[in-house]
C-alpha positions as CSV (number, residue, x, y, z in Angstrom):
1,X,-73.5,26.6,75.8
2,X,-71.5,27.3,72.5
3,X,-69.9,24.4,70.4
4,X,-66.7,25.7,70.9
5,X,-66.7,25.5,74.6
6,X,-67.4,21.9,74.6
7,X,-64.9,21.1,73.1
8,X,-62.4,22.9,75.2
9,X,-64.3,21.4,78.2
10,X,-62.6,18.1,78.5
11,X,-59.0,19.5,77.4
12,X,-59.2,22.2,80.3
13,X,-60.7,19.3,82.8
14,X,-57.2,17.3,81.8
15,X,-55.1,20.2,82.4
16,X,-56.7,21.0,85.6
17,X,-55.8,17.2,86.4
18,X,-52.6,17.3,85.3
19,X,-51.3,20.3,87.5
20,X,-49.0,18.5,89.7
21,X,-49.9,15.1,88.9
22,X,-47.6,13.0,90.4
23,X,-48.2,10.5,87.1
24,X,-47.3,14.1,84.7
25,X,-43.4,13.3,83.3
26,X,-40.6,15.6,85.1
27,X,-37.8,15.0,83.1
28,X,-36.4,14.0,79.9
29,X,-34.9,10.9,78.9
30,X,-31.6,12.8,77.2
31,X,-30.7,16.0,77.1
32,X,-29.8,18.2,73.8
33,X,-27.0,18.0,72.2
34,X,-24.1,20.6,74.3
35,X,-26.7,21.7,76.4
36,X,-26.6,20.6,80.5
37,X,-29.4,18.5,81.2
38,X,-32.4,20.5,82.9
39,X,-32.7,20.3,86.7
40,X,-36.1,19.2,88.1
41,X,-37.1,22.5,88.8
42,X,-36.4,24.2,85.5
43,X,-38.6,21.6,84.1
44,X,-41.6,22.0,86.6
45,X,-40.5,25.8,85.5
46,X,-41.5,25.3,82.1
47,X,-44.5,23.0,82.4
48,X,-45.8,25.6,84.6
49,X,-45.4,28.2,82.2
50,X,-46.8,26.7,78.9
51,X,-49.6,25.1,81.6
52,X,-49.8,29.2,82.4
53,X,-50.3,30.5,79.3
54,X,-52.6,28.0,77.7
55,X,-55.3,28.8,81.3
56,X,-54.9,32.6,79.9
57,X,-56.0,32.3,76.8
58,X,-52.2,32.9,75.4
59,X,-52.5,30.0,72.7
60,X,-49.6,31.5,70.4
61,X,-47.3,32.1,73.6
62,X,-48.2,28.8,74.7
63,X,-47.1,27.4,71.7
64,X,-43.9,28.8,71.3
65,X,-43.1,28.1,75.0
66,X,-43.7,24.0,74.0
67,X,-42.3,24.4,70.7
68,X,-38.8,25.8,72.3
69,X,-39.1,23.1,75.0
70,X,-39.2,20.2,72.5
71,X,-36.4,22.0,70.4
72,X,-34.4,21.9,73.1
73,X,-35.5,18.7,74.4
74,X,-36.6,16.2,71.4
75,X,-37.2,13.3,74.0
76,X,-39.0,15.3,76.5
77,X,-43.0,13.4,76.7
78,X,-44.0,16.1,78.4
79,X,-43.0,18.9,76.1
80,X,-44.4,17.1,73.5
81,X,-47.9,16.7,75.0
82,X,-48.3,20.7,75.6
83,X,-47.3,20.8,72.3
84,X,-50.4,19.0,71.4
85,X,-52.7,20.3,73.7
86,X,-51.9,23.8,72.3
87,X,-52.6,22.7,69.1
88,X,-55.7,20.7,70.1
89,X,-57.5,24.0,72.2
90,X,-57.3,25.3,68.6
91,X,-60.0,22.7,67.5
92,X,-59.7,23.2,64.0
93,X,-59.1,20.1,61.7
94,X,-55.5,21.1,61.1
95,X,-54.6,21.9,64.4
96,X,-56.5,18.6,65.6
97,X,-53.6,17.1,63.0
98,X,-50.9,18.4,64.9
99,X,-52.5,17.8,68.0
100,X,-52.7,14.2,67.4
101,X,-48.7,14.0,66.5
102,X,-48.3,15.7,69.6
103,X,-50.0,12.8,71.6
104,X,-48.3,10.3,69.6
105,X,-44.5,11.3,70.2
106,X,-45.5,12.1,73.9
107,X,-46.6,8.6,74.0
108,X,-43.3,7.3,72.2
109,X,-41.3,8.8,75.4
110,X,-43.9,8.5,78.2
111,X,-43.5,4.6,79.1
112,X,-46.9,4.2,81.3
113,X,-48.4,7.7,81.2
114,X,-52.1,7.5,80.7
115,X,-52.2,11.6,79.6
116,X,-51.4,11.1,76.7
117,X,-53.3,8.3,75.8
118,X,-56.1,10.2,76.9
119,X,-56.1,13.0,75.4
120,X,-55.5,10.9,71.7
121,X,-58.9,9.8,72.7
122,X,-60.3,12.9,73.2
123,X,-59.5,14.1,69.5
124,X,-60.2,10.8,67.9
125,X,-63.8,11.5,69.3
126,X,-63.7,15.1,68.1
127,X,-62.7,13.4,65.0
128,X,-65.8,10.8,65.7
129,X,-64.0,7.6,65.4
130,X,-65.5,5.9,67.9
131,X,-62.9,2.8,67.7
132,X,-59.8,4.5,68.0
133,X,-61.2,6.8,70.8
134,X,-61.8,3.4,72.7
135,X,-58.2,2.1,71.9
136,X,-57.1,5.6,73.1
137,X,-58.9,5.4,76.4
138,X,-58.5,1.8,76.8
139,X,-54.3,2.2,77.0
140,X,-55.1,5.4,78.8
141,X,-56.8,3.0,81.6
142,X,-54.0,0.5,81.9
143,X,-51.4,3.0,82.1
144,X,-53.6,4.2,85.3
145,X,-55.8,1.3,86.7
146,X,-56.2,3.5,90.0
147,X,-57.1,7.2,88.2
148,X,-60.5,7.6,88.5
149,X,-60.2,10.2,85.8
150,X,-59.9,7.7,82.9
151,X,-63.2,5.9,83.8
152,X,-65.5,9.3,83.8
């Protein structure tokens, strides 16, 4: 097996897991400025289309799906973590970068959701530091005491 595909390996095992994950975000905290807030569905809508993309191999439509999302919906943890994960299936050092800020301002809105805590972890070991990897998993693991995934 290539280099390359192990390091998409974990990111596509999250997104498999996070396909209608009842612990996944489905709705913003506040909506955008003169815009009406989105119903449920448009959101499931929209997570399912970056979600889409990103299984097809569509990285830039991905990311401009995620990037409209979070203009349109700053707060949105969700949003934010596509963002991210399009950035992190990248896997360059850069993109790693972004990937990381992605994580972080999905964690900012997220309250208790281990994904993306998780997936911080998952480029702080690509990054090879060990200790924030385990700080990453570790909150990942309290956010979710009873997912199983966390503790593979």
């Amino acid at each position: 097996m290539n280099q390359p595909s192990l390091k998409v390996l974990p990111l596509m095992v999250a997104l498999c897991c996070m396909t209608g994950c009842s612990g996944m975000p489905t709705h913003s905290a506040v909506a955008a400025p003169k815009q009406p807030p989105l119903t449920a569905s448009a959101i499931q809508r929209r997570q399912d289309a970056v979600i889409d993309a990103i299984r097809q191999g569509q990285s830039e439509k991905a990311k401009k799906l995620a990037e409209e999302w979070v203009l349109e919906n700053p707060k949105s943890a969700t949003a934010h973590m596509l963002l991210g994960l399009c950035y992190h299936t990248q896997g360059d050092a850069a993109s790693l970068e972004l990937a990381s800020s992605g994580y972080n301002a999905s964690r900012q809105f997220s309250g208790q959701d281990m994904w993306p805590h998780y997936l911080a972890g998952v480029v702080a070991m690509q990054r090879q530091n060990t200790h924030q990897a385990l700080e990453h998993f570790s909150s990942a693991a309290l956010a979710d005491p009873d997912n199983i995934f966390v503790f593979e």
